[in-house]
Coordinates of C-alpha atoms and ligand atoms in Angstrom, one line a residue:
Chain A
X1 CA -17.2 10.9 34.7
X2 CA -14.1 11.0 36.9
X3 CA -13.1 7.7 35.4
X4 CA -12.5 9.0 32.1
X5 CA -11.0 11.6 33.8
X6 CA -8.0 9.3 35.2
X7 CA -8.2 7.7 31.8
X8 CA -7.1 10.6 29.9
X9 CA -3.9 11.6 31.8
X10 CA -2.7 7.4 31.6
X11 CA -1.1 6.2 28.4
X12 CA -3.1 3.1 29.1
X13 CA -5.6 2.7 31.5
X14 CA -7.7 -1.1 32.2
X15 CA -10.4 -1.1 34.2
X16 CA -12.5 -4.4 35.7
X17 CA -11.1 -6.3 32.4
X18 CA -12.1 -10.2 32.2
X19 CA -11.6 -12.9 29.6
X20 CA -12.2 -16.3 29.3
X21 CA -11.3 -18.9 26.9
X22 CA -13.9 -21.6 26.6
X23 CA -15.2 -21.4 30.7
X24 CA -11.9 -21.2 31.5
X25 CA -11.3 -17.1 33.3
X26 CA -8.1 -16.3 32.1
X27 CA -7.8 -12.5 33.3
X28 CA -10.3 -11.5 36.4
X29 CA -11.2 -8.3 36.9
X30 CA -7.9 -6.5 36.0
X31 CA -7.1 -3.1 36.6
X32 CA -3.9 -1.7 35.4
X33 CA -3.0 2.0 35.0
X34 CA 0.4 2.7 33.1
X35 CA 1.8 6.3 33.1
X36 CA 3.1 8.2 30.4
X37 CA 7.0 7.7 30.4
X38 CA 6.1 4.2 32.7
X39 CA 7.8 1.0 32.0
X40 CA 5.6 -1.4 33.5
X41 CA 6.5 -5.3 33.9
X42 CA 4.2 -8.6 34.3
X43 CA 5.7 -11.4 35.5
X44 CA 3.9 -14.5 36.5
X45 CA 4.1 -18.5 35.6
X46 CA 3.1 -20.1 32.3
X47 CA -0.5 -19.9 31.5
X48 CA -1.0 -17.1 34.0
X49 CA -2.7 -14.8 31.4
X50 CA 0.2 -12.4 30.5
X51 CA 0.5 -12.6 27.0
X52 CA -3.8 -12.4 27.1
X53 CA -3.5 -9.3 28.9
X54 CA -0.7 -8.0 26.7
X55 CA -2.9 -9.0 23.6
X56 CA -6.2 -7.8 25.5
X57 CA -4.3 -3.9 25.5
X58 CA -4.5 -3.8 21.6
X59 CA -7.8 -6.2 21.1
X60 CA -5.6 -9.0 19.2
X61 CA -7.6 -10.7 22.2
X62 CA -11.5 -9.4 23.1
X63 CA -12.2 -8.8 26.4
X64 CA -15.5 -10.1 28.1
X65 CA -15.7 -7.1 30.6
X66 CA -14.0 -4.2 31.3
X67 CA -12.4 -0.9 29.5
X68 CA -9.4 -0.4 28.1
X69 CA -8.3 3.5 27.2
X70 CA -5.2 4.0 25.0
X71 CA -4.2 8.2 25.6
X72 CA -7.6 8.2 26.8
X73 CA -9.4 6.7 24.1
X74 CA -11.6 3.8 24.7
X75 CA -10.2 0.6 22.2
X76 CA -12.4 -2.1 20.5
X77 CA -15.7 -0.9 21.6
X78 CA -17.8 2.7 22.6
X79 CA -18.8 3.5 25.5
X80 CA -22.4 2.8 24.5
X81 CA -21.7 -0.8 24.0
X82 CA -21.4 -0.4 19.9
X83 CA -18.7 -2.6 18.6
X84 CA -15.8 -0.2 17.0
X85 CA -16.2 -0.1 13.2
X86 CA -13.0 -2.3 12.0
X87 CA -11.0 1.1 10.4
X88 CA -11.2 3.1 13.6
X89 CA -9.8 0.3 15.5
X90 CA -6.9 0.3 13.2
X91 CA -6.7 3.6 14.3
X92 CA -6.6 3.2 18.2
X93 CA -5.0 0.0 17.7
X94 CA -1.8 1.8 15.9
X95 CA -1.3 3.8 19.1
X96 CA 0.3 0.1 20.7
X97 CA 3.4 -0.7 18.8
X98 CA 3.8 -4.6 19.7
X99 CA 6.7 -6.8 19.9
X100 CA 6.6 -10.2 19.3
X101 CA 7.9 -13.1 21.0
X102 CA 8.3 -14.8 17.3
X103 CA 9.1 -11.4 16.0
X104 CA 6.8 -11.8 12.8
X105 CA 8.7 -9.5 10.4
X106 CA 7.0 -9.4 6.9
X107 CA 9.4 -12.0 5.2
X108 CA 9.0 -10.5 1.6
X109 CA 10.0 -7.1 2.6
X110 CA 13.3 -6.2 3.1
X111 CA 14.5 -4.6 6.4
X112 CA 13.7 -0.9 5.7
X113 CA 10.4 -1.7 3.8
X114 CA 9.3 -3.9 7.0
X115 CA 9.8 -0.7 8.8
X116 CA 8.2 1.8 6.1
X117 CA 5.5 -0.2 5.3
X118 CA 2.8 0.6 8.5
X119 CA 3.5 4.1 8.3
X120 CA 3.1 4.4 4.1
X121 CA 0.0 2.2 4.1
X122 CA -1.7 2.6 7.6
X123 CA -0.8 5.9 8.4
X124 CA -0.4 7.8 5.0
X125 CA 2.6 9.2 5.5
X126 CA 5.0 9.9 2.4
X127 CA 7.2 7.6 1.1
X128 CA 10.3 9.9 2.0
X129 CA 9.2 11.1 5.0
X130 CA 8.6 7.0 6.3
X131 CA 12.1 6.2 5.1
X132 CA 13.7 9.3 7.2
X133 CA 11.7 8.2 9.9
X134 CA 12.8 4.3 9.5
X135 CA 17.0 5.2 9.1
X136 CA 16.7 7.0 12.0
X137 CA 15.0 4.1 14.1
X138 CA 17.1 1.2 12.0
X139 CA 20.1 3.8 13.6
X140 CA 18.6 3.5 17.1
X141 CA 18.3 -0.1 17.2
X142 CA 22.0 -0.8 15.5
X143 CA 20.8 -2.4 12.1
X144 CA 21.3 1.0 9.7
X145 CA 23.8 -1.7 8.2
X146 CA 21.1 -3.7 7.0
X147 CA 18.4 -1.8 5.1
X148 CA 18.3 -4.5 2.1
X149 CA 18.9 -7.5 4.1
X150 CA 15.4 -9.7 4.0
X151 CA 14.4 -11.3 7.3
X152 CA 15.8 -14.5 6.2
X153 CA 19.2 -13.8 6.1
X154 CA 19.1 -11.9 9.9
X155 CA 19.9 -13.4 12.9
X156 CA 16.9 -13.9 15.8
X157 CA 18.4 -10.8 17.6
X158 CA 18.8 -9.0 14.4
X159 CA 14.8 -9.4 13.7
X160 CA 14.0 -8.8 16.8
X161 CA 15.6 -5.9 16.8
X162 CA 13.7 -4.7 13.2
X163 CA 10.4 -5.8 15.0
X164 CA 11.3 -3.3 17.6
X165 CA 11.7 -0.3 14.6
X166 CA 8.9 -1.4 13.1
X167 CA 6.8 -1.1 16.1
X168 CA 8.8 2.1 16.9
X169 CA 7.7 3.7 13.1
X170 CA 3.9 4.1 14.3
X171 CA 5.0 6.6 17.3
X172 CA 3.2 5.0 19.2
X173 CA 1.5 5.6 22.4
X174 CA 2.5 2.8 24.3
X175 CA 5.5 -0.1 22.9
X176 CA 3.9 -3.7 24.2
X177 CA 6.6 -6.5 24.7
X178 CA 5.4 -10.3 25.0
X179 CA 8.7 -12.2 25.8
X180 CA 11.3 -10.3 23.5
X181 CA 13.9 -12.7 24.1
X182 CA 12.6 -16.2 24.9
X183 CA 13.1 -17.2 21.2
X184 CA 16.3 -16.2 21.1
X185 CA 19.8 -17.8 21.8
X186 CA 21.2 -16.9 25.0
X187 CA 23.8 -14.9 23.3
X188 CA 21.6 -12.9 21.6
X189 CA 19.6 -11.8 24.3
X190 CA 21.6 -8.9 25.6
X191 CA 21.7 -6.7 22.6
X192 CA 18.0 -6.7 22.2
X193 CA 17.6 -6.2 26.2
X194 CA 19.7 -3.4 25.3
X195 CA 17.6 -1.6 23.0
X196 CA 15.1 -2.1 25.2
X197 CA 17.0 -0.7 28.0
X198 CA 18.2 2.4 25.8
X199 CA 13.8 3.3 25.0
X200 CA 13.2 3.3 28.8
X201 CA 16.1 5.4 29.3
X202 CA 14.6 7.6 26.3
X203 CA 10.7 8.0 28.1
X204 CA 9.1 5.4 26.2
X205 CA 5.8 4.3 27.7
X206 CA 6.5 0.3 27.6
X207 CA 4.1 -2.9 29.1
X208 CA 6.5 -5.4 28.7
X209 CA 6.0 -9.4 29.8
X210 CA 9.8 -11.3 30.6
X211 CA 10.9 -13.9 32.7
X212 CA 14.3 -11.6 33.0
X213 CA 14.1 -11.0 36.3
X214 CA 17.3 -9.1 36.5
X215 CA 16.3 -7.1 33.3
X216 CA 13.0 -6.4 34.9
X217 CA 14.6 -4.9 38.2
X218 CA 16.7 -2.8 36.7
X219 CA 14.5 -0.9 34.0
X220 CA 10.7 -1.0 35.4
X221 CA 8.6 1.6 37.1
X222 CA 6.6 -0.9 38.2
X223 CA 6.0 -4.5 38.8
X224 CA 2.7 -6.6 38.2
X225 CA 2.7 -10.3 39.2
X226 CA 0.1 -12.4 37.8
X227 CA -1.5 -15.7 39.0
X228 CA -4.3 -17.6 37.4
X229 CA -5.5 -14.3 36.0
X230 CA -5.4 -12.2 38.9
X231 CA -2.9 -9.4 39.9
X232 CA -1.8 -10.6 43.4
X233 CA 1.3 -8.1 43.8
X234 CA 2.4 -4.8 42.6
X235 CA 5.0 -3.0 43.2
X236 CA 8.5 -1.0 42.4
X237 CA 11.0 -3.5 41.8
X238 CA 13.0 -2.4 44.6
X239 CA 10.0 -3.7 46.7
X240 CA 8.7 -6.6 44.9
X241 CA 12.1 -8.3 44.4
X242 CA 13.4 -7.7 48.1
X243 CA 10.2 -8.0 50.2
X244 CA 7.2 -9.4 48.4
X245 CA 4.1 -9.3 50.2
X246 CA 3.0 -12.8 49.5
X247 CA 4.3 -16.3 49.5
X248 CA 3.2 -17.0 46.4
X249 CA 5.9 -14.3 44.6
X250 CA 8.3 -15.4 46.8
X251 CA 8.7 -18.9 46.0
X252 CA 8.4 -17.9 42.2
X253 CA 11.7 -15.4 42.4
X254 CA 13.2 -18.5 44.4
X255 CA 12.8 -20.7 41.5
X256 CA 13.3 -17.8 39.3
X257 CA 17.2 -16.7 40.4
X258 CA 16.2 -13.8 42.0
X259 CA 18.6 -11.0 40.7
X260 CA 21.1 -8.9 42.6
X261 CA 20.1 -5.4 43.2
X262 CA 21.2 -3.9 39.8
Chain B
X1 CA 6.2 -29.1 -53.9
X2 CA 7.0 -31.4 -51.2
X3 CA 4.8 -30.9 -48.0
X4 CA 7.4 -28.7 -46.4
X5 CA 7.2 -26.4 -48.8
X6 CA 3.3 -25.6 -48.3
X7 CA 3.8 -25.3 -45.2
X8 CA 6.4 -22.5 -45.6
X9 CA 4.1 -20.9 -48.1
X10 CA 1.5 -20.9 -45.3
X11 CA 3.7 -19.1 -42.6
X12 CA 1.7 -16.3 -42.9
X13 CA -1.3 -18.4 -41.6
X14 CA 0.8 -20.4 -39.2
X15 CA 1.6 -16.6 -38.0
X16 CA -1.8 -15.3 -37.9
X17 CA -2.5 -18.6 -35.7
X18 CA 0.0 -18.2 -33.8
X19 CA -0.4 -14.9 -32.7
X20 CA -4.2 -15.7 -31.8
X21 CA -2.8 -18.1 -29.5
X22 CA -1.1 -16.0 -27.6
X23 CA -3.3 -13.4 -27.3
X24 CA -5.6 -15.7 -26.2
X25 CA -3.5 -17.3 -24.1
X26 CA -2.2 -13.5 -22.6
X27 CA -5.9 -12.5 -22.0
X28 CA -7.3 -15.6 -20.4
X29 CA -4.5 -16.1 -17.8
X30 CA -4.5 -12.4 -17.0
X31 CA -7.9 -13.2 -16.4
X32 CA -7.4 -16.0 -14.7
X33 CA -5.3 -14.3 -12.3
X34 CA -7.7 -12.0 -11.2
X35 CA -10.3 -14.3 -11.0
X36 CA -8.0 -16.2 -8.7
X37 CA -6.3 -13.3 -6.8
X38 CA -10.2 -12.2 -6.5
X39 CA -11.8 -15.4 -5.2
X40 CA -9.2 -16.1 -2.5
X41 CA -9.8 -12.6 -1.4
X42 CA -13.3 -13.4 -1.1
X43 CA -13.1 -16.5 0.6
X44 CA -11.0 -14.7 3.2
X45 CA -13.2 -15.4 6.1
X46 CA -14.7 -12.6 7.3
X47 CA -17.5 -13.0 4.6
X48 CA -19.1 -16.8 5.9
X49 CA -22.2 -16.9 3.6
X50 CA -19.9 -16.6 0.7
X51 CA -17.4 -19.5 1.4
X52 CA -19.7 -22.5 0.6
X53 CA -21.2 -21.3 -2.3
X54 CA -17.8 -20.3 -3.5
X55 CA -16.1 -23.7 -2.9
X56 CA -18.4 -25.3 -4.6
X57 CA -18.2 -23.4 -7.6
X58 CA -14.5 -23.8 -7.7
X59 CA -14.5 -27.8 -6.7
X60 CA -17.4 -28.1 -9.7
X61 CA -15.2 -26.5 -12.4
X62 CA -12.0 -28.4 -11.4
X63 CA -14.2 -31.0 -11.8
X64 CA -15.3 -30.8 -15.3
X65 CA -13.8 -31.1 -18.6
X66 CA -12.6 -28.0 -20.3
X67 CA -14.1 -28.9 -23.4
X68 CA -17.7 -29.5 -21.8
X69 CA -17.4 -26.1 -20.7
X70 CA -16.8 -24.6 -23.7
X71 CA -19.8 -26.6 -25.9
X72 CA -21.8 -25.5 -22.6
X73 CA -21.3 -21.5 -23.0
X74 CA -20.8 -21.2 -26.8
X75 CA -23.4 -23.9 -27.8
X76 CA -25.5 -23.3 -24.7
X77 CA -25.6 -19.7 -23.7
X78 CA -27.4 -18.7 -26.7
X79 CA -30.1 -20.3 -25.4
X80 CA -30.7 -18.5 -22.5
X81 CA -30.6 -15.4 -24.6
X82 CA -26.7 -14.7 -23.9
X83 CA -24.8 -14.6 -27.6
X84 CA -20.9 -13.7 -27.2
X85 CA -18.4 -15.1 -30.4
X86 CA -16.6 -17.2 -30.3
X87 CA -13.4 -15.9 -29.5
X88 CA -14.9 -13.7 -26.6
X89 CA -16.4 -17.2 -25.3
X90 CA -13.5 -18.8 -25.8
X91 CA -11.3 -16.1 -23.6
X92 CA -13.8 -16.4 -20.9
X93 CA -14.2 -20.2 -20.3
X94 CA -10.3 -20.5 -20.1
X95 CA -10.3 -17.4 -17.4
X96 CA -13.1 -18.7 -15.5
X97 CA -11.8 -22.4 -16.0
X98 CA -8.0 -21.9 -14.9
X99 CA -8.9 -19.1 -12.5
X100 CA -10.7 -21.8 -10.5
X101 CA -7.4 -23.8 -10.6
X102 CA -5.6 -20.4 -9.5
X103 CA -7.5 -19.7 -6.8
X104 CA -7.5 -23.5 -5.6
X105 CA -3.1 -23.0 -5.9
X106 CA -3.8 -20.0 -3.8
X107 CA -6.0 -21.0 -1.1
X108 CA -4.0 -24.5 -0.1
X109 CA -1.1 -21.5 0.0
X110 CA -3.1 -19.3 2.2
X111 CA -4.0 -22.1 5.1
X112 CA -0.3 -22.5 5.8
X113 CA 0.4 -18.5 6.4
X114 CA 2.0 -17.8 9.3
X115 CA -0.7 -16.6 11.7
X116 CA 2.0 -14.6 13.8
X117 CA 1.8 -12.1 10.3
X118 CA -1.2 -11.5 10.3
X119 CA -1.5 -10.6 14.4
X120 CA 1.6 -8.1 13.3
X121 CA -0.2 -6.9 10.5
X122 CA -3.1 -6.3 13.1
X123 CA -1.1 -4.7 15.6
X124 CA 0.0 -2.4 13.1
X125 CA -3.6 -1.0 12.3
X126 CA -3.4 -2.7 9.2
X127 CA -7.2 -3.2 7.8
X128 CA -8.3 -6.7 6.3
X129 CA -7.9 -5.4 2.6
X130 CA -4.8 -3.4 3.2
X131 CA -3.2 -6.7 4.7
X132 CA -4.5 -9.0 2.1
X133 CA -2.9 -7.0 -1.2
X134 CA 0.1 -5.3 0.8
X135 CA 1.3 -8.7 2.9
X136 CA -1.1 -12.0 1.8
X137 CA -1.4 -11.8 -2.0
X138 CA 2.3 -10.8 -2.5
X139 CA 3.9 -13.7 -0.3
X140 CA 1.0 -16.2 -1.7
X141 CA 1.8 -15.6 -5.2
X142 CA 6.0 -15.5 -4.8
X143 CA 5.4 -19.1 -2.4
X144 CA 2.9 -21.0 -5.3
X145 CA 5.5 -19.8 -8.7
X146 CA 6.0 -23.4 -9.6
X147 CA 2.6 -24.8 -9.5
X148 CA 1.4 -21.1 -11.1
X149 CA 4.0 -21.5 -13.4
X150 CA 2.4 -25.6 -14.3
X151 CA -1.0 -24.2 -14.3
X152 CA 0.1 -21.5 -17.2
X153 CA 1.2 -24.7 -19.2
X154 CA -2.5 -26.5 -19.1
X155 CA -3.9 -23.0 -20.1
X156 CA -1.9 -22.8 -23.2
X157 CA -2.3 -26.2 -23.7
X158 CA -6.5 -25.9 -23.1
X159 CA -6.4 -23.0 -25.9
X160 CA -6.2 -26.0 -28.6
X161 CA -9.7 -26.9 -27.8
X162 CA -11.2 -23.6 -29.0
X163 CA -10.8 -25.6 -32.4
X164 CA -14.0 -26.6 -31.9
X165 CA -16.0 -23.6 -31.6
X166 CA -14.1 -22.1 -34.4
X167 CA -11.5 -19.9 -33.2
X168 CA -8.5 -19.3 -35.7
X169 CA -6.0 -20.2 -33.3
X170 CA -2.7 -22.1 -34.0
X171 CA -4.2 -25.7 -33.5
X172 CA -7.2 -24.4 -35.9
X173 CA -4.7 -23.4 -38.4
X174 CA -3.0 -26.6 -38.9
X175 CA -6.3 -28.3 -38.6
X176 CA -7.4 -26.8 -41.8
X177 CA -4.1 -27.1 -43.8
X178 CA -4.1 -30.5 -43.0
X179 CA -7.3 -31.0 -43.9
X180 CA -6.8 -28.9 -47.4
X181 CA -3.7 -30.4 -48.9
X182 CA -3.6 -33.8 -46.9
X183 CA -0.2 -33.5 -44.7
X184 CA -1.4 -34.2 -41.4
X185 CA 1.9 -35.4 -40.0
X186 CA 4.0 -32.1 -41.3
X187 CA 1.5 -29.7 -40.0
X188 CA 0.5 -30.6 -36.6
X189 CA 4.5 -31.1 -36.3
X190 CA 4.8 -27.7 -37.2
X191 CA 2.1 -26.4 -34.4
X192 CA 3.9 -28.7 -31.9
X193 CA 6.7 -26.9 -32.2
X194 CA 5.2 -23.4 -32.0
X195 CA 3.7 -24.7 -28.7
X196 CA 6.9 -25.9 -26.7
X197 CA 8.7 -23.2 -27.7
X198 CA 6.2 -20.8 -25.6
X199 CA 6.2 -23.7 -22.9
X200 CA 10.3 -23.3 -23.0
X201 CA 9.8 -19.7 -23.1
X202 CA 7.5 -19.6 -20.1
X203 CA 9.3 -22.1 -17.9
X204 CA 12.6 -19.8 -18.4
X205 CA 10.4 -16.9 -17.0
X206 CA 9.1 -18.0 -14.3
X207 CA 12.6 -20.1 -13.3
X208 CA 13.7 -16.2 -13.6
X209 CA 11.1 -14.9 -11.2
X210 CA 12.5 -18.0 -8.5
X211 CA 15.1 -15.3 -8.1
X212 CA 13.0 -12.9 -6.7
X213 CA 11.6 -15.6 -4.3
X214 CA 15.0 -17.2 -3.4
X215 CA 16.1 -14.0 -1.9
X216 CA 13.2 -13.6 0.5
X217 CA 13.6 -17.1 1.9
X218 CA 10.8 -18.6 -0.5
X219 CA 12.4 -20.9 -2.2
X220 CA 11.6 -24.0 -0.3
X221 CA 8.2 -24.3 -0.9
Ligands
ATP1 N1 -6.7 -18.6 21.9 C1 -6.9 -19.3 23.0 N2 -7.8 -20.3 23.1 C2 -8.0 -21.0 24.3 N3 -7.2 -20.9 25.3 C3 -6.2 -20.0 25.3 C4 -6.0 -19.1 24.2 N4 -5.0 -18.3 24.4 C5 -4.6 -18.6 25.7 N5 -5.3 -19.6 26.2 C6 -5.2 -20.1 27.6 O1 -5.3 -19.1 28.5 C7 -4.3 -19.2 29.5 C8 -3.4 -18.0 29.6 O2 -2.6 -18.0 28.4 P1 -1.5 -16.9 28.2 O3 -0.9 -17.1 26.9 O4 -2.1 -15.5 28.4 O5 -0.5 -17.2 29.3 P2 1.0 -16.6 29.6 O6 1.0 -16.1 31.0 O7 1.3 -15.7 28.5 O8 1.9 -17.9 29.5 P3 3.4 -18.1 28.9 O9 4.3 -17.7 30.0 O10 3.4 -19.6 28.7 O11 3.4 -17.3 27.7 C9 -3.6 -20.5 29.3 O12 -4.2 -21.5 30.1 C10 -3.8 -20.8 27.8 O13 -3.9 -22.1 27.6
MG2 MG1 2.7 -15.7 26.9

C-alpha cells in the first residue's frame, strides 16, 4: 500500500486517470500529484482536456480508469470498485472548492447568502457562525461593500470574485480554477488575478487552468502542459517558460506571448 | 321589493357562498402547489421509470375537461367502493386538476435552468434534494409568477363547476336564488362581481410578489 501512502501526504493525488467522451480519449493515463500549499497550473490548447481533468478532480466528470485521492481520500468510488453512495460524495466532493469560468453564482441569493448557503445547508454549520465566516472572506476578496447586492446587479469581476468566497466558505482542501477570467472584460481581469494571487501568497492549495501565461509564471509551483489528453511537460515555471523540453510547448508560448520573467 | 332588495336580504347567503369559495379556492391551490412542486421533483431525472408514467398522467388531465373529472370522482368513485362528499371531492379534483397545470408551468421552467447551477451546486456537495428545494424550486417558482399567477385565475374560475355536485359555493348560491325568486340577471351579476374582485385582488398580489423577482434579475421571463 505505498500508494495510498503518497496519497495521504498530497492534497490531491491522480493516478493512471482516463476518460473518454463517446471513443474519443480525452485524458490518458494522467498522473498528477499536487502538494499541500502547491499552486499547480495546466495549460494546453482548446480541446486539450483541461477543464475534463479539472472537472475529473471533483467527479463533475467520471473517470474511466484511474484514482483520484482528495487529503487522501479516494473520490467517486472505493477502492473495491463500489460506486460512492451520492451523500458521501457530497462529502469528499466539498473538500474541492471550484471556480467557474461562467462563475454560476445562485442568482436568487444575494451576495452574502450565495456565500452562507453551502456551509448552512451542506455542512451544517450555524447560521451565525457561516455569516462570520462569509464577512471575513467577502473582506478578503474586496466585496464586504456588497453583502445585499444580487448577482444581477455585479459586474463579471465582481461575481467572479463572490464565486471565489463562495468556494473559499467550504475550507476546502484544494480551490480548482477553470479559466477565472476568460469571461471577463479585459479590464476586469486584474482584480480577480489578484485575489487569486493574494490565496497563493496565503498557502492555498490551488489547480488552476489559464491561458495567462504571465499570471501563470508568476504564481505556480508547478506547470502541467497538456496535449490531446496527455501531460507532455512539467515543470517550475522558471523552467517551462525559458527552456521547454519539447517543440510542441515551444511553439504554443510563441503563439501564446510568452511573458517576461516576472 | 324590487329584485335588489332580495338580493340584499340574502347577503348572508351570498356571504356563506362566498366564503366557501374561497376556502375552496385557498385549499385546492395550496394543494395544487404541492402537487406541482411534488411532481417536478419527481420527474427530476434521477428516477427514469417514473418519468413516463408521470407525463402521461399530467398530459391526460390537461387534456380533459374539469367538469368530466368531477362527474368521474364524485359520480364515479363510489362505485369502486371510494365515497368522499362532495366538498372533499370537489377540493381534490381542482388540486389534482390544476396541480397538473402547475407542474406542466414548472417543468417547461425547469428545462431552461442554467446547467452551470446546478454543476456549482454539485461542486458545493450539495445533494439532489438539498439543491432542488434550496436553489431549483425557489428560482422556478419566482421565474413562472405570471403564468402561476393565470393558472390561480382558471382555478377560481373551475370552482363554479362544483355546482353540479352540490357544493354551496358562491356560483351555487346564486343558482338557487335565481331559481327561487326568478331574478336571474341580478343574481348571477351579483356573483360576477364577487369573482373579479378576488381576480383583482389576486393579480395585485402577485404583481406585488414581481418585486421580489425584479430584484434578483427575474423579471424578464
Ligand atoms: N460532455 C462532453 N461530451 C462530449 N465531449 C466532450 C464533453 N466535454 C468535453 N468534450 C470534448 O473533450 C475534449 C476536451 O474538452 P475540454 O473541455 O476538457 O478541453 P479544454 O482543454 O478545457 O478546452 P478549452 O480550452 O476550450 O476550455 C474536447 O474535444 C471536447 O469537445
Ligand atoms: Mg476548458
Amino acid at each position: 500500500m505505498s500508494e495510498a501512502n503518497t496519497s495521504e501526504t498530497a492534497a490531491v493525488s491522480i493516478r493512471h486517470l482516463s476518460k473518454s467522451f463517446d471513443d474519443v480519449e480525452v485524458l490518458r493515463d494522467v498522473e498528477l500529484e499536487v502538494k499541500t500549499g502547491e499552486v499547480v497550473t495546466i495549460i494546453g490548447s482548446s480541446g486539450s482536456g483541461k477543464s475534463t481533468l479539472l472537472r475529473c478532480i471533483n467527479w463533475l466528470e467520471k473517470p474511466d480508469r484511474g484514482s483520484i485521492h482528495i487529503a487522501g481520500q479516494r473520490i467517486g468510488v472505493h477502492d473495491d470498485g463500489r460506486a460512492m453512495p451520492v451523500r458521501e460524495l457530497a462529502k469528499v466532493r466539498a473538500k474541492t472548492g471550484m471556480v467557474f469560468q461562467g462563475f454560476n453564482l445562485w442568482p436568487h441569493l444575494n451576495v452574502l447568502h450565495n456565500v452562507t448557503e453551502a456551509p448552512i445547508h451542506v455542512q451544517g454549520k450555524s447560521k451565525r457562525e457561516a455569516e462570520a465566516l462569509a464577512k471575513a472572506l467577502l473582506d478578503k476578496v474586496g466585496m464586504s461593500h456588497k453583502h445585499d447586492s444580487y448577482p444581477n446587479t455585479l459586474s463579471g469581476g465582481q461575481k467572479q470574485r463572490v464565486a471565489i468566497a463562495r468556494a473559499l466558505a467550504m475550507q476546502p482542501t484544494v480551490m480548482l480554477f477553470d479559466e477565472p477570467t476568460s469571461a471577463l472584460d479585459p479590464e476586469l481581469v486584474g482584480e480577480v488575478l489578484a485575489v487569486i494571487k493574494d490565496l497563493s501568497a496565503e498557502g492555498y492549495t490551488m489547480v488552476m487552468v489559464t491561458h495567462e501565461m504571465a499570471f501563470a509564471r508568476a504564481v505556480s509551483d508547478q506547470v502541467v502542459f497538456l496535449e490531446k489528453g496527455l501531460i507532455i511537460e512539467r515543470a517550475d515555471p522558471e523552467t517551462f517558460f525559458t527552456t521547454p523540453k519539447t517543440d510542441r510547448v515551444r511553439k504554443f508560448l510563441e503563439n501564446h506571448d510568452t511573458p517576461s520573467p516576472a | 321589493m324590487s329584485n335588489w332588495e332580495i338580493l340584499w336580504q340574502a347577503r348572508d347567503e351570498f356571504l356563506i357562498g362566498f366564503w366557501r369559495t374561497l376556502e375552496i379556492f385557498g385549499l385546492s391551490i395550496a394543494g395544487a402547489f404541492l402537487i406541482g412542486c411534488g411532481l417536478l421533483y419527481l420527474l427530476e431525472g434521477s428516477r427514469k421509470r417514473l418519468t413516463m408514467p408521470l407525463r402521461i398522467f399530467i398530459d391526460a388531465m390537461r387534456m380533459l375537461p374539469f367538469l368530466i373529472l368531477v362527474y368521474l370522482l364524485y359520480y364515479g368513485l363510489p362505485s369502486v367502493g371510494i365515497r368522499l362528499d362532495a366538498w372533499w371531492t370537489g377540493v381534490g379534483a381542482l388540486a389534482v386538476y390544476h396541480g397538473t397545470y402547475f407542474a406542466e408551468i414548472f417543468r417547461s421552467n425547469r428545462l431552461t435552468f442554467p446547467p452551470g447551477q446546478i454543476e456549482a451546486a454539485k461542486a458545493h456537495g450539495f445533494t439532489k434534494s438539498k439543491m432542488f428545494f434550496r436553489l431549483i424550486l425557489p428560482q422556478v417558482i419566482m421565474q413562472t409568477r405570471p403564468l402561476l399567477g393565470n393558472q390561480l385565475i382558471y382555478a377560481l374560475k373551475d370552482t363554479a363547476f362544483l355546482v353540479i355536485i352540490t357544493v354551496r359555493e358562491l356560483t351555487a348560491v346564486a343558482n338557487s336564488l335565481s331559481s327561487t325568486y326568478f331574478i336571474p340577471t341580478e343574481a348571477f351579476i351579483v356573483v360576477i362581481g364577487f369573482y373579479w374582485a378576488l381576480s383583482v385582488a389576486m393579480e395585485i398580489i402577485i404583481k406585488q410578489c414581481g418585486r421580489f423577482s425584479a430584484k434578483r434579475g427575474f423579471d424578464n421571463v
